Tab-separated table of C-alpha atoms and ligand atoms in Angstrom:
chain	number	residue	atom	x	y	z
A	1	UNK	CA	19.562	-9.783	15.988
A	2	UNK	CA	16.271	-11.194	13.985
A	3	UNK	CA	15.789	-12.860	11.226
A	4	UNK	CA	13.242	-10.467	10.010
A	5	UNK	CA	12.903	-6.717	10.521
A	6	UNK	CA	8.816	-5.105	9.725
A	7	UNK	CA	8.661	-1.855	9.385
A	8	UNK	CA	5.109	-0.663	10.674
A	9	UNK	CA	2.664	-2.447	11.458
A	10	UNK	CA	-1.285	-1.976	8.995
A	11	UNK	CA	-2.307	-5.020	7.878
A	12	UNK	CA	0.629	-5.230	4.956
A	13	UNK	CA	3.096	-5.168	8.236
A	14	UNK	CA	1.056	-7.307	10.715
A	15	UNK	CA	0.467	-10.427	7.960
A	16	UNK	CA	4.188	-10.361	7.068
A	17	UNK	CA	5.120	-10.283	11.189
A	18	UNK	CA	2.831	-13.151	11.695
A	19	UNK	CA	3.760	-15.558	8.833
A	20	UNK	CA	7.162	-14.854	9.545
A	21	UNK	CA	6.788	-15.751	13.298
A	22	UNK	CA	4.705	-18.836	12.124
A	23	UNK	CA	7.910	-19.890	10.042
A	24	UNK	CA	9.875	-20.092	13.160
A	25	UNK	CA	11.833	-17.302	12.594
A	26	UNK	CA	12.492	-14.811	14.986
A	27	UNK	CA	10.801	-11.127	13.648
A	28	UNK	CA	10.470	-7.771	15.118
A	29	UNK	CA	7.080	-5.480	13.504
A	30	UNK	CA	8.676	-1.993	14.680
A	31	UNK	CA	4.989	0.507	14.374
A	32	UNK	CA	5.439	4.774	14.967
A	33	UNK	CA	1.724	5.260	16.188
A	34	UNK	CA	-0.967	2.707	15.324
A	35	UNK	CA	-1.101	-0.778	14.498
A	36	UNK	CA	-3.583	-1.387	11.505
A	37	UNK	CA	-2.540	1.888	9.889
A	38	UNK	CA	-5.192	3.096	8.002
A	39	UNK	CA	-7.462	1.130	8.508
A	40	UNK	CA	-7.520	2.095	12.495
A	41	UNK	CA	-8.743	5.486	11.850
A	42	UNK	CA	-11.593	3.908	8.829
A	43	UNK	CA	-15.524	3.650	10.007
A	44	UNK	CA	-16.015	0.468	8.767
A	45	UNK	CA	-14.251	-2.014	6.966
A	46	UNK	CA	-16.604	-4.027	5.018
A	47	UNK	CA	-15.161	-5.722	2.367
A	48	UNK	CA	-12.098	-7.388	4.349
A	49	UNK	CA	-13.596	-11.005	4.401
A	50	UNK	CA	-13.928	-12.873	7.887
A	51	UNK	CA	-14.949	-9.245	8.951
A	52	UNK	CA	-18.100	-9.378	9.755
A	53	UNK	CA	-19.069	-8.956	13.012
A	54	UNK	CA	-17.199	-6.417	14.449
A	55	UNK	CA	-16.427	-4.261	10.720
A	56	UNK	CA	-14.822	-1.270	12.315
A	57	UNK	CA	-11.366	-0.863	11.015
A	58	UNK	CA	-10.886	0.123	14.610
A	59	UNK	CA	-11.763	-3.822	15.681
A	60	UNK	CA	-9.752	-5.084	12.959
A	61	UNK	CA	-6.450	-3.559	13.232
A	62	UNK	CA	-6.803	-4.367	17.206
A	63	UNK	CA	-7.352	-8.302	16.370
A	64	UNK	CA	-4.967	-8.128	13.324
A	65	UNK	CA	-2.135	-6.788	16.171
A	66	UNK	CA	-3.230	-8.482	18.990
A	67	UNK	CA	-3.325	-12.319	16.366
A	68	UNK	CA	0.279	-10.717	14.866
A	69	UNK	CA	1.976	-10.785	18.420
A	70	UNK	CA	1.093	-14.342	19.275
A	71	UNK	CA	4.251	-15.477	16.877
A	72	UNK	CA	6.171	-11.657	16.217
A	73	UNK	CA	7.402	-8.964	19.244
A	74	UNK	CA	5.882	-5.542	18.053
A	75	UNK	CA	6.904	-2.518	19.219
A	76	UNK	CA	5.892	1.435	19.052
A	77	UNK	CA	9.576	2.585	18.153
A	78	UNK	CA	9.735	5.688	15.299
A	79	UNK	CA	12.459	4.930	12.486
A	80	UNK	CA	14.904	7.037	11.594
A	81	UNK	CA	17.452	5.590	9.695
A	82	UNK	CA	17.728	2.615	8.002
A	83	UNK	CA	20.950	0.636	6.186
A	84	UNK	CA	20.134	-1.933	3.813
A	85	UNK	CA	23.334	-3.018	2.339
A	86	UNK	CA	25.181	-6.086	3.179
A	87	UNK	CA	24.000	-8.978	4.765
A	88	UNK	CA	22.919	-7.490	7.429
A	89	UNK	CA	20.646	-4.739	7.697
A	90	UNK	CA	20.023	-1.424	10.059
A	91	UNK	CA	17.443	0.727	11.669
A	92	UNK	CA	17.387	3.385	13.956
A	93	UNK	CA	13.895	4.058	15.556
A	94	UNK	CA	14.178	7.332	18.261
A	95	UNK	CA	15.513	5.184	21.553
A	96	UNK	CA	17.788	1.944	19.626
A	97	UNK	CA	19.556	0.506	17.302
A	98	UNK	CA	17.774	-2.970	15.451
A	99	UNK	CA	20.149	-5.516	13.241
A	100	UNK	CA	18.215	-8.192	11.252
A	101	UNK	CA	19.529	-10.234	7.898
A	102	UNK	CA	16.152	-9.739	6.232
A	103	UNK	CA	13.680	-5.970	6.142
A	104	UNK	CA	10.303	-6.429	4.850
A	105	UNK	CA	9.224	-1.795	4.158
A	106	UNK	CA	5.381	-1.798	4.732
A	107	UNK	CA	5.142	2.132	6.363
A	108	UNK	CA	2.285	2.787	4.492
A	109	UNK	CA	1.048	5.839	2.963
A	110	UNK	CA	-0.711	9.276	4.449
A	111	UNK	CA	-3.546	11.863	4.079
A	112	UNK	CA	-2.687	13.829	0.718
A	113	UNK	CA	-3.369	17.469	2.096
A	114	UNK	CA	-5.597	19.946	-0.248
A	115	UNK	CA	-2.308	22.913	-0.585
A	116	UNK	CA	-5.195	25.536	-0.690
A	117	UNK	CA	-4.811	28.475	2.058
A	118	UNK	CA	-6.463	27.628	5.506
A	119	UNK	CA	-6.238	24.583	4.958
A	120	UNK	CA	-3.025	23.625	7.664
A	121	UNK	CA	-4.753	26.972	10.024
A	122	UNK	CA	-7.845	24.595	10.410
A	123	UNK	CA	-6.238	21.547	11.010
A	124	UNK	CA	-7.622	19.333	13.701
A	125	UNK	CA	-10.466	22.957	13.777
A	126	UNK	CA	-12.312	22.342	11.117
A	127	UNK	CA	-10.651	20.722	8.138
A	128	UNK	CA	-9.903	17.087	9.393
A	129	UNK	CA	-8.813	13.759	8.145
A	130	UNK	CA	-10.187	11.408	9.622
A	131	UNK	CA	-14.116	10.602	10.467
A	132	UNK	CA	-14.053	7.919	13.337
A	133	UNK	CA	-11.823	10.119	15.693
A	134	UNK	CA	-12.786	13.122	14.918
A	135	UNK	CA	-16.307	12.860	13.784
A	136	UNK	CA	-18.201	13.392	17.118
A	137	UNK	CA	-16.890	17.279	17.633
A	138	UNK	CA	-18.953	17.686	14.287
A	139	UNK	CA	-22.550	17.417	15.673
A	140	UNK	CA	-25.861	18.664	14.729
A	141	UNK	CA	-23.007	20.512	11.560
A	142	UNK	CA	-22.913	20.607	7.773
A	143	UNK	CA	-20.209	18.670	6.990
A	144	UNK	CA	-18.448	18.870	3.701
A	145	UNK	CA	-16.256	16.121	2.228
A	146	UNK	CA	-13.845	16.413	-0.551
A	147	UNK	CA	-12.788	14.158	-2.772
A	148	UNK	CA	-14.659	11.486	-4.868
A	149	UNK	CA	-13.369	8.170	-4.086
A	150	UNK	CA	-14.217	4.697	-1.503
A	151	UNK	CA	-12.821	6.323	0.977
A	152	UNK	CA	-14.619	9.863	0.329
A	153	UNK	CA	-17.698	8.554	-0.059
A	154	UNK	CA	-16.847	5.534	2.423
A	155	UNK	CA	-16.621	7.749	5.136
A	156	UNK	CA	-19.296	10.564	4.593
A	157	UNK	CA	-22.108	7.407	4.832
A	158	UNK	CA	-20.956	7.529	8.275
A	159	UNK	CA	-20.738	11.162	9.040
A	160	UNK	CA	-24.502	11.482	8.821
A	161	UNK	CA	-24.460	10.083	12.221
A	162	UNK	CA	-23.379	13.217	13.421
A	163	UNK	CA	-23.107	16.599	10.966
A	164	UNK	CA	-26.874	18.334	9.944
A	165	UNK	CA	-26.341	17.784	6.763
A	166	UNK	CA	-23.594	16.162	4.756
A	167	UNK	CA	-22.257	17.125	1.210
A	168	UNK	CA	-19.774	15.864	-1.094
A	169	UNK	CA	-17.646	17.743	-2.955
A	170	UNK	CA	-16.334	16.539	-6.019
A	171	UNK	CA	-13.845	17.658	-8.690
A	172	UNK	CA	-15.675	15.002	-11.742
A	173	UNK	CA	-19.173	14.212	-11.901
A	174	UNK	CA	-18.359	10.898	-11.921
A	175	UNK	CA	-17.423	8.877	-8.362
A	176	UNK	CA	-14.087	6.821	-8.881
A	177	UNK	CA	-15.466	4.682	-6.475
A	178	UNK	CA	-17.049	1.194	-5.924
A	179	UNK	CA	-20.605	0.659	-7.474
A	180	UNK	CA	-21.805	-0.319	-3.955
A	181	UNK	CA	-20.591	2.156	-2.112
A	182	UNK	CA	-21.465	5.248	-4.485
A	183	UNK	CA	-24.686	3.693	-4.172
A	184	UNK	CA	-24.782	3.969	-0.926
A	185	UNK	CA	-24.672	7.737	-0.948
A	186	UNK	CA	-26.438	8.295	-3.355
A	187	UNK	CA	-29.217	6.102	-1.642
A	188	UNK	CA	-27.975	8.604	1.587
A	189	UNK	CA	-31.305	11.687	1.997
A	190	UNK	CA	-28.576	13.149	4.638
A	191	UNK	CA	-26.403	13.846	1.655
A	192	UNK	CA	-26.386	16.357	-0.967
A	193	UNK	CA	-23.690	16.950	-3.785
A	194	UNK	CA	-21.241	19.580	-4.530
A	195	UNK	CA	-20.305	18.226	-8.470
A	196	UNK	CA	-17.191	19.361	-10.617
A	197	UNK	CA	-16.607	21.897	-8.374
A	198	UNK	CA	-12.471	22.404	-6.137
A	199	UNK	CA	-12.228	24.803	-2.242
A	200	UNK	CA	-10.373	27.012	-3.561
A	201	UNK	CA	-9.988	28.390	0.260
A	202	UNK	CA	-11.111	27.434	3.795
A	203	UNK	CA	-11.275	30.991	5.703
A	204	UNK	CA	-12.863	31.814	9.996
A	205	UNK	CA	-11.745	32.780	12.814
A	206	UNK	CA	-11.048	30.196	15.498
A	207	UNK	CA	-13.602	27.812	13.359
A	208	UNK	CA	-14.899	26.694	10.220
A	209	UNK	CA	-17.253	29.740	8.697
A	210	UNK	CA	-16.432	30.053	4.804
A	211	UNK	CA	-15.233	27.635	2.202
A	212	UNK	CA	-14.969	29.072	-0.844
A	213	UNK	CA	-15.406	26.749	-4.214
A	214	UNK	CA	-14.497	26.554	-7.846
A	215	UNK	CA	-16.768	25.369	-10.485
A	216	UNK	CA	-13.859	23.497	-12.635
A	217	UNK	CA	-16.184	23.736	-15.731
A	218	UNK	CA	-17.703	27.101	-15.725
A	219	UNK	CA	-14.318	28.757	-12.865
A	220	UNK	CA	-17.810	30.466	-11.215
A	221	UNK	CA	-17.183	30.429	-8.325
A	222	UNK	CA	-18.989	29.556	-4.810
A	223	UNK	CA	-18.920	30.843	-1.322
A	224	UNK	CA	-20.439	28.053	1.317
A	225	UNK	CA	-21.465	29.510	4.730
A	226	UNK	CA	-24.438	29.269	7.275
A	227	UNK	CA	-26.305	32.405	7.256
A	228	UNK	CA	-26.006	32.230	11.157
A	229	UNK	CA	-22.443	32.468	11.427
A	230	UNK	CA	-22.795	28.327	12.362
A	231	UNK	CA	-19.285	26.805	11.839
A	232	UNK	CA	-19.192	24.056	9.394
A	233	UNK	CA	-16.948	20.441	9.018
A	234	UNK	CA	-14.149	20.118	6.732
A	235	UNK	CA	-13.799	16.412	5.965
A	236	UNK	CA	-10.799	15.675	3.249
A	237	UNK	CA	-9.968	12.038	2.185
A	238	UNK	CA	-8.270	13.235	-1.747
A	239	UNK	CA	-6.442	10.049	-1.829
A	240	UNK	CA	-2.555	9.279	-0.097
A	241	UNK	CA	1.716	8.603	-0.545
A	242	UNK	CA	3.731	7.180	0.078
A	243	UNK	CA	6.217	7.263	3.338
A	244	UNK	CA	8.763	6.395	1.910
A	245	UNK	CA	10.835	9.884	2.349
A	246	UNK	CA	13.302	7.450	4.758
A	247	UNK	CA	13.823	5.293	2.017
A	248	UNK	CA	14.890	8.473	-0.580
A	249	UNK	CA	18.030	7.424	-2.466
A	250	UNK	CA	18.647	4.135	-1.219
A	251	UNK	CA	15.997	2.475	-3.016
A	252	UNK	CA	13.697	1.551	-6.722
A	253	UNK	CA	10.745	3.956	-6.879
A	254	UNK	CA	8.524	5.299	-8.518
A	255	UNK	CA	6.631	8.549	-7.434
A	256	UNK	CA	7.267	7.260	-3.924
A	257	UNK	CA	6.129	4.053	-4.381
A	258	UNK	CA	8.856	1.294	-4.240
A	259	UNK	CA	9.289	-1.037	-7.150
A	260	UNK	CA	9.083	-4.777	-6.322
A	261	UNK	CA	8.589	-8.151	-8.720
A	262	UNK	CA	5.693	-9.632	-7.926
A	263	UNK	CA	7.482	-11.657	-4.750
A	264	UNK	CA	7.610	-7.906	-3.257
A	265	UNK	CA	11.507	-8.231	-3.745
A	266	UNK	CA	13.155	-5.137	-4.421
A	267	UNK	CA	15.954	-4.806	-6.176
A	268	UNK	CA	18.263	-5.181	-2.818
A	269	UNK	CA	18.842	-8.392	-1.470
A	270	UNK	CA	17.394	-9.701	1.378
A	271	UNK	CA	15.192	-6.485	1.647
A	272	UNK	CA	11.118	-6.455	0.842
A	273	UNK	CA	8.465	-3.669	0.272
A	274	UNK	CA	4.816	-4.258	0.299
A	275	UNK	CA	1.157	-2.268	0.884
A	276	UNK	CA	0.559	1.004	-0.101
A	277	UNK	CA	4.181	1.309	0.198
A	278	UNK	CA	4.990	-0.391	-3.122
A	279	UNK	CA	3.833	0.759	-6.651
A	280	UNK	CA	1.051	-1.315	-7.713
A	281	UNK	CA	-2.373	-0.953	-8.344
A	282	UNK	CA	-5.094	-2.142	-6.141
A	283	UNK	CA	-4.840	-0.559	-2.533
A	284	UNK	CA	-7.044	-2.862	-0.335
A	285	UNK	CA	-6.022	-4.293	3.242
A	286	UNK	CA	-6.345	-7.434	1.851
A	287	UNK	CA	-4.356	-7.168	-0.941
A	288	UNK	CA	-1.690	-5.408	1.300
A	289	UNK	CA	-2.143	-8.253	3.547
A	290	UNK	CA	-1.517	-10.835	1.022
A	291	UNK	CA	2.241	-8.693	-0.569
A	292	UNK	CA	2.665	-9.380	3.357
A	293	UNK	CA	1.974	-13.063	3.186
A	294	UNK	CA	4.022	-13.643	0.438
A	295	UNK	CA	7.001	-11.240	1.170
A	296	UNK	CA	7.485	-13.213	4.666
A	297	UNK	CA	7.541	-16.657	2.453
A	298	UNK	CA	10.243	-15.067	0.336
A	299	UNK	CA	11.930	-13.798	2.804
A	300	UNK	CA	11.798	-17.744	4.632
A	301	UNK	CA	13.465	-19.095	1.014
A	302	UNK	CA	15.753	-16.383	0.726
A	303	UNK	CA	16.816	-17.063	4.083
A	304	UNK	CA	17.411	-20.715	4.454
A	305	UNK	CA	19.117	-20.288	0.928
A	306	UNK	CA	21.803	-18.428	2.859
A	307	UNK	CA	24.591	-19.502	4.830
A	308	UNK	CA	24.930	-17.677	8.026
B	401	NAP	P1	-8.095	7.411	-4.398
B	401	NAP	O1	-9.110	6.171	-4.806
B	401	NAP	O2	-7.512	7.509	-4.886
B	401	NAP	O3	-9.300	8.606	-4.586
B	401	NAP	C1	-9.501	9.906	-4.649
B	401	NAP	C2	-10.518	11.126	-5.286
B	401	NAP	O4	-9.554	12.313	-4.770
B	401	NAP	C3	-10.812	10.810	-6.549
B	401	NAP	O5	-11.796	10.801	-6.011
B	401	NAP	C4	-9.544	11.883	-6.904
B	401	NAP	O6	-10.443	13.210	-7.611
B	401	NAP	C5	-9.835	12.929	-6.067
B	401	NAP	N1	-8.983	14.205	-5.565
B	401	NAP	C6	-7.613	13.888	-5.884
B	401	NAP	N2	-6.888	14.897	-5.403
B	401	NAP	C7	-7.684	16.392	-5.250
B	401	NAP	C8	-7.632	17.362	-5.114
B	401	NAP	N3	-5.964	18.079	-5.253
B	401	NAP	N4	-8.774	17.490	-4.882
B	401	NAP	C9	-9.815	17.639	-4.810
B	401	NAP	N5	-10.500	15.918	-5.708
B	401	NAP	C10	-9.374	15.827	-5.345
B	401	NAP	O7	-8.312	7.119	-2.550
B	401	NAP	P2	-8.919	6.282	-0.937
B	401	NAP	O8	-10.376	7.207	-2.045
B	401	NAP	O9	-8.309	7.933	-0.584
B	401	NAP	O10	-8.085	5.366	-1.682
B	401	NAP	C11	-7.296	4.657	-1.972
B	401	NAP	C12	-7.358	3.453	-1.951
B	401	NAP	O11	-8.111	2.749	-0.798
B	401	NAP	C13	-7.992	3.599	-3.432
B	401	NAP	O12	-6.759	2.617	-3.816
B	401	NAP	C14	-9.035	2.587	-2.598
B	401	NAP	O13	-10.172	1.597	-3.696
B	401	NAP	C15	-9.304	1.930	-1.295
B	401	NAP	N6	-10.256	1.865	0.032
B	401	NAP	C16	-10.230	1.159	-0.629
B	401	NAP	C17	-11.429	0.731	0.932
B	401	NAP	C18	-12.999	-0.152	0.848
B	401	NAP	O14	-12.719	-1.037	-0.599
B	401	NAP	N7	-13.634	-0.164	1.246
B	401	NAP	C19	-12.048	2.488	1.775
B	401	NAP	C20	-11.100	3.447	1.716
B	401	NAP	C21	-10.169	2.841	0.435
B	401	NAP	P3	-10.734	12.369	-9.130
B	401	NAP	O15	-11.543	10.547	-9.397
B	401	NAP	O16	-10.768	12.551	-10.034
B	401	NAP	O17	-9.403	11.499	-9.616
């Protein structure tokens, strides 16, 4: 029996585990994939305080994981089912069943898809959602980045080290990304822009050869392709969807995001939610870590208030 099980090992979950473990609570963090969550696949995280020397997303993830492991157990298993009701909660993974008095949900979010013809067909062979993972495969090619938020612009900048050119395709003519990030792409001579445009179709044979764009204002179609038939790379960064499927029907949500109060408590006693999993407005690594800290503090208070 654990005091706390943290489901998900991104910045929110690793911080919750770190704080819970340091409060001498028996803590288990269950991560299905790679510790660090979305930041592990981010090229650089330059706005996480103290992350100056090695600001790669992977580097920061590894440091967070190492620190959490000093105080909490970390296992890499896929959670299939949870029972959140009652004083003892259960978590079933592919290989084990665990029990705990408190559950902290930090399952994060996953990338949103374009949902256009050709996207699924070319996923991982021309269409990618991770610049650090796949950037090197596009060395010397023309790269197209879809999206106008921080992720799209930061990753577009990063991809200029590989691509012959990088073009940002955005559905408006103003970016959602923050000021410095917008300045960086606008000042990068390798970056071009296709404003007011959406991708309608991704075409090719073995690799992506053509992109069909539509101008949302004029409805005009534009086909992007290289005359010599050389392939192109498409990177999609159009936001995220909360990974809360296993909690559906078990906990209050809005648009897939779990509802909490400011102490990260859900409506179920002993169940907390943190980071990109919960309904909130500012989604940053640092706010995810902050959520994790708050949840661990209030989980500790909850445990102290009970006579087990
Ligand atoms: P985001 O901020 O939600 O931006 C998504 C972008 O994709 C928007 O520009 C949106 O256009 C566009 N978009 C959405 N659906 C689309 C569709 N179907 N077709 C074409 N374009 C579409 O997502 P994000 O950039 O992944 O960032 C997620 C969160 O993480 C944000 O809170 C962000 O600030 C944060 N983040 C922070 C950093 C950092 O601080 N270093 C880095 C990465 C991410 P519209 O603008 O027209 O809606």
